[in-house]
mmCIF file of C-alpha atoms and ligand atoms in Angstrom:
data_model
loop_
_atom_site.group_PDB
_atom_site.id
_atom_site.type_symbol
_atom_site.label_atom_id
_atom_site.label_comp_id
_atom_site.label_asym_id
_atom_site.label_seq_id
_atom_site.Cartn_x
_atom_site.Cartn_y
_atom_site.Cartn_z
ATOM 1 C CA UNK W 1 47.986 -70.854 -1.000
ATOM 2 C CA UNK W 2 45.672 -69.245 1.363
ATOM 3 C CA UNK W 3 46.781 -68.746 4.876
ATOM 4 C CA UNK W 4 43.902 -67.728 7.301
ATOM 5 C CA UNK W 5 45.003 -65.079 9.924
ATOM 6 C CA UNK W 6 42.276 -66.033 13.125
ATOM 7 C CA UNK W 7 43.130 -62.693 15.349
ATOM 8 C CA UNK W 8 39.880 -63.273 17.271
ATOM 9 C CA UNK W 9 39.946 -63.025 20.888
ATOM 10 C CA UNK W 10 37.426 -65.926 21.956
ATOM 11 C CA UNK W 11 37.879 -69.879 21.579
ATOM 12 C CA UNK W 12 34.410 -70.466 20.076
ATOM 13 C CA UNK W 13 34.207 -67.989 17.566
ATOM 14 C CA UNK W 14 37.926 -68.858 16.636
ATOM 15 C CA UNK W 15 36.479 -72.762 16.336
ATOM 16 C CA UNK W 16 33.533 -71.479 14.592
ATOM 17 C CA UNK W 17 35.383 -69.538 11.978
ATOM 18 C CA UNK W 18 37.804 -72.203 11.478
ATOM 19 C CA UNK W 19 35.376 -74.533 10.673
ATOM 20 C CA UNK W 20 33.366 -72.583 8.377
ATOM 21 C CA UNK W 21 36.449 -71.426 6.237
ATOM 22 C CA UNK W 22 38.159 -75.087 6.440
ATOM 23 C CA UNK W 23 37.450 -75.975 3.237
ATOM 24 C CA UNK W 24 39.068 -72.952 2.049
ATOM 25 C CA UNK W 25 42.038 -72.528 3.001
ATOM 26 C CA UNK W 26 45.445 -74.565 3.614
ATOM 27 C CA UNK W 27 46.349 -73.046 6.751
ATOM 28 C CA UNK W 28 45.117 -71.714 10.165
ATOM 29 C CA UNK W 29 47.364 -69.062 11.168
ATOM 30 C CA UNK W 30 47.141 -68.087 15.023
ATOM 31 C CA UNK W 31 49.093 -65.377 16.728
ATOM 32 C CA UNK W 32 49.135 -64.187 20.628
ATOM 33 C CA UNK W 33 46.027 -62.125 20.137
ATOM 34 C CA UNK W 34 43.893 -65.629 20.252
ATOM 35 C CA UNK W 35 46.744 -67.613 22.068
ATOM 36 C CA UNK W 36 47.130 -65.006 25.022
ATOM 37 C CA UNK W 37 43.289 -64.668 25.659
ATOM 38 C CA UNK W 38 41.857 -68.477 25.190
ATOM 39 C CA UNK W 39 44.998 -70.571 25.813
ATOM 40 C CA UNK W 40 47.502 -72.269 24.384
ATOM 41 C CA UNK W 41 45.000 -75.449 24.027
ATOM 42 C CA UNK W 42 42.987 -73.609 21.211
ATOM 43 C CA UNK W 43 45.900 -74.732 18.954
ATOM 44 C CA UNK W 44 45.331 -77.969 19.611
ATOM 45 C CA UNK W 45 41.328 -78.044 18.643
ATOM 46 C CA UNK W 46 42.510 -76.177 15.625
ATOM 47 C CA UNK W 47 44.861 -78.574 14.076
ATOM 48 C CA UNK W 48 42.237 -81.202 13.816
ATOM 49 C CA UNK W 49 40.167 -78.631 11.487
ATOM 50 C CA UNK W 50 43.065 -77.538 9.492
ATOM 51 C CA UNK W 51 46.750 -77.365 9.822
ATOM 52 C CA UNK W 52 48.157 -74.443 11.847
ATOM 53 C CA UNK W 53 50.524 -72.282 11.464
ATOM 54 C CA UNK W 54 51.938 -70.861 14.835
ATOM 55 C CA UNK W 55 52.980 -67.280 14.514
ATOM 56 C CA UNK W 56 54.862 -66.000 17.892
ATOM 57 C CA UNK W 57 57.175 -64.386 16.165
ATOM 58 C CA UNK W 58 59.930 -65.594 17.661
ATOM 59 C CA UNK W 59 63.051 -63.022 18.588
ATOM 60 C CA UNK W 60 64.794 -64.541 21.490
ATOM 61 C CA UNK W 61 68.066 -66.360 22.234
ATOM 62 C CA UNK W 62 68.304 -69.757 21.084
ATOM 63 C CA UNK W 63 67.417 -71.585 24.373
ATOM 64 C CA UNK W 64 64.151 -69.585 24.996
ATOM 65 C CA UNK W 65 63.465 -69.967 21.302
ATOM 66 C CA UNK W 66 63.948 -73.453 21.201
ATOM 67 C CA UNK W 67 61.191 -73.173 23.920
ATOM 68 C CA UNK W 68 58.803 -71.656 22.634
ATOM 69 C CA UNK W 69 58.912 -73.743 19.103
ATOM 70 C CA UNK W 70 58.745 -77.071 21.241
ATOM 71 C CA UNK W 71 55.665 -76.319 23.311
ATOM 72 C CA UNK W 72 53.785 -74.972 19.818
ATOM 73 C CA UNK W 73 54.718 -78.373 17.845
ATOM 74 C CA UNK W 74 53.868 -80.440 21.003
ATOM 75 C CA UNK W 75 50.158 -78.955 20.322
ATOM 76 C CA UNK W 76 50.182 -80.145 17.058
ATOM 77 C CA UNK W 77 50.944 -76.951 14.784
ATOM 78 C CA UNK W 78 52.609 -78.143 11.028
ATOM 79 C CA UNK W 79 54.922 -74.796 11.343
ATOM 80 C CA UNK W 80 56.202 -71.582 13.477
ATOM 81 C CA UNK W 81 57.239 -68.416 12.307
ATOM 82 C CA UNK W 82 60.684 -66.901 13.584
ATOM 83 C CA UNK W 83 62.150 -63.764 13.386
ATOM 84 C CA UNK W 84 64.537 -63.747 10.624
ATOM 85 C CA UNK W 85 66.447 -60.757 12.290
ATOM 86 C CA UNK W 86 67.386 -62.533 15.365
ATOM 87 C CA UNK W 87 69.771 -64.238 13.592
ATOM 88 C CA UNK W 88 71.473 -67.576 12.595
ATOM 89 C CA UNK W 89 71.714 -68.902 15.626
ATOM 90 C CA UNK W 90 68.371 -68.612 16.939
ATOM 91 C CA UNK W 91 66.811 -69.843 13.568
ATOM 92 C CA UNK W 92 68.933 -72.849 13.312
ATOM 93 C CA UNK W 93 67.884 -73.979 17.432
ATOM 94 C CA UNK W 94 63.901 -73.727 15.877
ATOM 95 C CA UNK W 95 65.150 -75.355 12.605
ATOM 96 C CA UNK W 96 66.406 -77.882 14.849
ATOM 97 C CA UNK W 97 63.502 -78.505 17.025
ATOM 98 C CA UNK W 98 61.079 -78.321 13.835
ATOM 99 C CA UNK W 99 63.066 -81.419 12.289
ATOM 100 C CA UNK W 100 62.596 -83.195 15.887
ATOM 101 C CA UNK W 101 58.616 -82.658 15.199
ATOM 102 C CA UNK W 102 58.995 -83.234 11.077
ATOM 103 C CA UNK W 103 57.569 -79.323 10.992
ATOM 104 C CA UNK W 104 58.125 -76.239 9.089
ATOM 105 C CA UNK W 105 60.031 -72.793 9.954
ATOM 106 C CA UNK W 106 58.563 -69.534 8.281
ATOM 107 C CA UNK W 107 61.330 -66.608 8.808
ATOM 108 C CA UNK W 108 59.986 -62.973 8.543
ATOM 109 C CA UNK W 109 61.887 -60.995 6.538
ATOM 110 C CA UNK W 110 60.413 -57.406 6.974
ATOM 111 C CA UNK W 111 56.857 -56.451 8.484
ATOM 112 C CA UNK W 112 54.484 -55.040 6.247
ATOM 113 C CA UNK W 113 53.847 -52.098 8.309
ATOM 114 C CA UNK W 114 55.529 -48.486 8.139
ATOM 115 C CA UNK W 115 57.590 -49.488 10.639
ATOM 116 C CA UNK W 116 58.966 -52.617 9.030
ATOM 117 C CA UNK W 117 61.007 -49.707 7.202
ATOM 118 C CA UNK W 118 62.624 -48.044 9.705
ATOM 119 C CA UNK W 119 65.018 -50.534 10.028
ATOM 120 C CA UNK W 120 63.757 -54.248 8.741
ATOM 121 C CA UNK W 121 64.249 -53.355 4.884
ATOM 122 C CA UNK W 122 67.905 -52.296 5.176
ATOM 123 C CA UNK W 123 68.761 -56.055 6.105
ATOM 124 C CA UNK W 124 65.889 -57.967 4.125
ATOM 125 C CA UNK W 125 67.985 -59.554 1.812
ATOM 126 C CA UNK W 126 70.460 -60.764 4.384
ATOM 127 C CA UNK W 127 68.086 -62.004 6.260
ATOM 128 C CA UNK W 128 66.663 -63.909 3.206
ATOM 129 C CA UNK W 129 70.541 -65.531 2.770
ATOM 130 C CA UNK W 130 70.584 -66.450 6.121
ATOM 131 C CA UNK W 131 67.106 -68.218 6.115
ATOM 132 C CA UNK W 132 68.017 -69.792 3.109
ATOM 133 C CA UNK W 133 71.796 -71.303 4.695
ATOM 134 C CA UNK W 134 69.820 -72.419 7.986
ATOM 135 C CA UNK W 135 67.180 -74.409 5.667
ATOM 136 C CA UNK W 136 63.995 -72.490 6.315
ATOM 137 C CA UNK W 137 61.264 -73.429 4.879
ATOM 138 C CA UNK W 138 59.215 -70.203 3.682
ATOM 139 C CA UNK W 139 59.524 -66.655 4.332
ATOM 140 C CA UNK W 140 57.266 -63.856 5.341
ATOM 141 C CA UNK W 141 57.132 -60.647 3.145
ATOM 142 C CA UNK W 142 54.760 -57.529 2.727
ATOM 143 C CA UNK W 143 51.495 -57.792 0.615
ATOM 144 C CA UNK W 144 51.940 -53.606 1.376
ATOM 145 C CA UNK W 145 55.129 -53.642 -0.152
ATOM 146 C CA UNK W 146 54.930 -56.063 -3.861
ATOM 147 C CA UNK W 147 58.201 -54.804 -5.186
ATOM 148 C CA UNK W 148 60.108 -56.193 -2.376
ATOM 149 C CA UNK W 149 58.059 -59.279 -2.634
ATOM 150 C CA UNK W 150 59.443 -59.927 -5.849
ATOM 151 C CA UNK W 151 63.233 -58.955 -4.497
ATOM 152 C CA UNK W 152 62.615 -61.642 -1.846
ATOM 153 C CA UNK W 153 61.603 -64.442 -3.691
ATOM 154 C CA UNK W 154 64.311 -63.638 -6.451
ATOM 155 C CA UNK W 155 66.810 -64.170 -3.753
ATOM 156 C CA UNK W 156 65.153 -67.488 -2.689
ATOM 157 C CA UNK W 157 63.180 -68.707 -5.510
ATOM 158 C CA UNK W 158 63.199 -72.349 -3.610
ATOM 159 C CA UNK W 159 61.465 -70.739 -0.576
ATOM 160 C CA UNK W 160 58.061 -70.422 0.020
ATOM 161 C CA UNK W 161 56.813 -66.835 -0.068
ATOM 162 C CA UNK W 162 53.932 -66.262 2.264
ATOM 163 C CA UNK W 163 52.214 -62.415 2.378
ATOM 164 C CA UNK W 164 50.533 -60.716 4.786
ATOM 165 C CA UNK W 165 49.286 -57.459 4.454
ATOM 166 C CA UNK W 166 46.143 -57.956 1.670
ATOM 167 C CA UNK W 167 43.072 -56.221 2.100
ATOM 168 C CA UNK W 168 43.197 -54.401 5.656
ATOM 169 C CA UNK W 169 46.464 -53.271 5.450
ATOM 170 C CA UNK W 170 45.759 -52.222 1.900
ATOM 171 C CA UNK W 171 47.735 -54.826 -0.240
ATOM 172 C CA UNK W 172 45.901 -56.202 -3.237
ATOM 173 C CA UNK W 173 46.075 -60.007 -4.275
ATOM 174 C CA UNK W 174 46.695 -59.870 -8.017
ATOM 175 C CA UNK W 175 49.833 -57.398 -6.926
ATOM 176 C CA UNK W 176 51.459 -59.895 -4.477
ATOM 177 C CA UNK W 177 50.737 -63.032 -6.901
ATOM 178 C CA UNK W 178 52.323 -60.985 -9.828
ATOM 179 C CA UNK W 179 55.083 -60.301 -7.634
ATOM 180 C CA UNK W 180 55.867 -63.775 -7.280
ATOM 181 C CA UNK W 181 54.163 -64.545 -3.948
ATOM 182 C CA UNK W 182 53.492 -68.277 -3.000
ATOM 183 C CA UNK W 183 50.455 -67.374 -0.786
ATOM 184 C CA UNK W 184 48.877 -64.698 0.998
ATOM 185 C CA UNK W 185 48.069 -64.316 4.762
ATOM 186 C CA UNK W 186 44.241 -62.891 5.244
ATOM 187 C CA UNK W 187 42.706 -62.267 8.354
ATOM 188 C CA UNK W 188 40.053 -59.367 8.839
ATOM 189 C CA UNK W 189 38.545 -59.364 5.722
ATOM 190 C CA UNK W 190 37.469 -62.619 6.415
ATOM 191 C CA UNK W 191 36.555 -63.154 10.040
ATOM 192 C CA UNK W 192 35.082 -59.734 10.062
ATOM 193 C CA UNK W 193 33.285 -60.078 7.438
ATOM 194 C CA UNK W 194 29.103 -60.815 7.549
ATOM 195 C CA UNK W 195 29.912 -64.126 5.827
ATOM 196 C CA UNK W 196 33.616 -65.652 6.284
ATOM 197 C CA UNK W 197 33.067 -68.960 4.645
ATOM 198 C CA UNK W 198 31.678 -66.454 1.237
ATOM 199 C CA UNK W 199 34.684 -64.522 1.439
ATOM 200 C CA UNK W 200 36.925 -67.149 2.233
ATOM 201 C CA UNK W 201 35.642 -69.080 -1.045
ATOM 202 C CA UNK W 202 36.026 -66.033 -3.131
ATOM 203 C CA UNK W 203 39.159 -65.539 -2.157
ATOM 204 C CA UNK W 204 40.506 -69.053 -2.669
ATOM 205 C CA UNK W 205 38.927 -68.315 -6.195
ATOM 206 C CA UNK W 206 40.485 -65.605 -7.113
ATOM 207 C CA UNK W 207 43.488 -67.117 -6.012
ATOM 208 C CA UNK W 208 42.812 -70.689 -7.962
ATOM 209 C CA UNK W 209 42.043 -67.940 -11.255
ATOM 210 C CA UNK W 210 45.171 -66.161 -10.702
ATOM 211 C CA UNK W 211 47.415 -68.777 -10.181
ATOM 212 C CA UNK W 212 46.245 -71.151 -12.882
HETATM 213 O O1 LIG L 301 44.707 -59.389 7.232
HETATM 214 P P1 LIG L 301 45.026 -58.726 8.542
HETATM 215 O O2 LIG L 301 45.744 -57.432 8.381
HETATM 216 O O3 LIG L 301 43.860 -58.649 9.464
HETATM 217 O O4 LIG L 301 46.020 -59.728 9.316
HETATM 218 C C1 LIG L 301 47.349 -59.892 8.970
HETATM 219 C C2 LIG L 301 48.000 -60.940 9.837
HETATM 220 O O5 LIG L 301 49.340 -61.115 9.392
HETATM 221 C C3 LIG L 301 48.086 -60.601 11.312
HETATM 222 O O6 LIG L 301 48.023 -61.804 12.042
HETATM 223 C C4 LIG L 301 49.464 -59.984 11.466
HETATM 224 O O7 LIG L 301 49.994 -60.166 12.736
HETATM 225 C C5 LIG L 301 50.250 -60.792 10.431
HETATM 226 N N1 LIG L 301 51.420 -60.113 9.841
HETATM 227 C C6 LIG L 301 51.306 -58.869 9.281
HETATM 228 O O8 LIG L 301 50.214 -58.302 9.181
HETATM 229 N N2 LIG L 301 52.425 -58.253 8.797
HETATM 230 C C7 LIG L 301 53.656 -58.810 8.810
HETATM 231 O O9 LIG L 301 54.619 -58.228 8.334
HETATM 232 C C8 LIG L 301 53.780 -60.092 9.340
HETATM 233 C C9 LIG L 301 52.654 -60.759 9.803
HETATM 234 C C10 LIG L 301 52.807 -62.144 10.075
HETATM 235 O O10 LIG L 301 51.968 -62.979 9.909
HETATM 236 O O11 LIG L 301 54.026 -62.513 10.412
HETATM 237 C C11 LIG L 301 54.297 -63.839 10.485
#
């Protein structure tokens, strides 16, 4: 599976981008950077080119939460991504409003930055458990970081394991698929590079090799 990460700033080249590497990949991932600067309605116009994947992270109380998942499946995204470490009780009010909207819940487990280890990776696995009681659909976990990758999806070999964190952030694919990854999360070394569709294709073939 190949998740497109679309961190650009500006509606048309987001559209643009999208519909280039459509063909591609199974999912449009959008996150505030693209959100916050060209509106909400961007999700929307990106759902009819591919399904989307609505990453606000969410880390609130349930209420809020429940919020915040309703107004992204109202414009027509297939799944969210929650924070895993806010806990059962926020992840079961978006579990509940994703079933409401027949859509999917992605729970990070930890981020696949430095930081993520400061204090994420001492309750990954517990997190995994609890995503995995509530009915979650997939989890997040570090391309940076393949060993834990395979930990994860050990723990939840039913779950969908989703990775962010190949290329930029230095993860490499055959790694994170050897590690037992479901799909990987890519989003500068395709929309930054000369040709995104190109890389986008090889990509999705190395993947298609890899996974064969
Ligand atoms: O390939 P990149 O580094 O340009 O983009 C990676 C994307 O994945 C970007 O949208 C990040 O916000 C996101 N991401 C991480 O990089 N690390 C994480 O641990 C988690 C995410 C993410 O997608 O969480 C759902």
């Amino acid at each position: 599976m190949l998740i497109l990460a679309l961190d650009v700033l500006e509606r048309d080249v987001a559209l643009d981008v999208a519909r280039k590497c459509g063909e591609y990949v199974d999912f449009i991932k959008v996150n505030y950077p693209l959100v916050l600067s060209a509106g909400i309605d961007v999700v929307s116009e990106l759902s009819e080119i591919r399904p989307v994947i609505a990453d606000f992270k969410i880390a609130d109380i349930p209420y809020t939460a429940s919020l915040i998942a309703d107004i992204a499946f109202r414009h027509g995204v297939r799944a969210v991504i929650a924070h895993g470490f806010a806990g059962s009780d926020m992840l079961r009010a978006v579990r509940d409003v994703a079933d409401r909207h027949g859509g999917e819940v992605y729970a990070v487990t930890e981020l696949s930055s430095q930081g993520g280890r400061e204090f994420m990776t001492r309750h990954t696995l517990e997190i995994v458990d609890v995503a995995k009681e509530v009915g979650c659909d997939g989890l997040i976990a570090p391309a940076t970081r393949p060993e834990r990758i395979a930990e994860i999806k050990k723990r939840a070999e039913n779950l969908r394991v989703i990775c962010p964190g190949v290329g930029a952030q230095g993860g490499r694919l055959e790694d994170v698929l050897k590690a037992g990854a479901d799909g990987i999360i890519v989003g500068r070394t395709i929309y930054q590079s000369e040709d995104p569709a190109r890389t986008a294709r090889e990509i999705r073939e190395r993947i298609d090799g890899l996974m064969k």
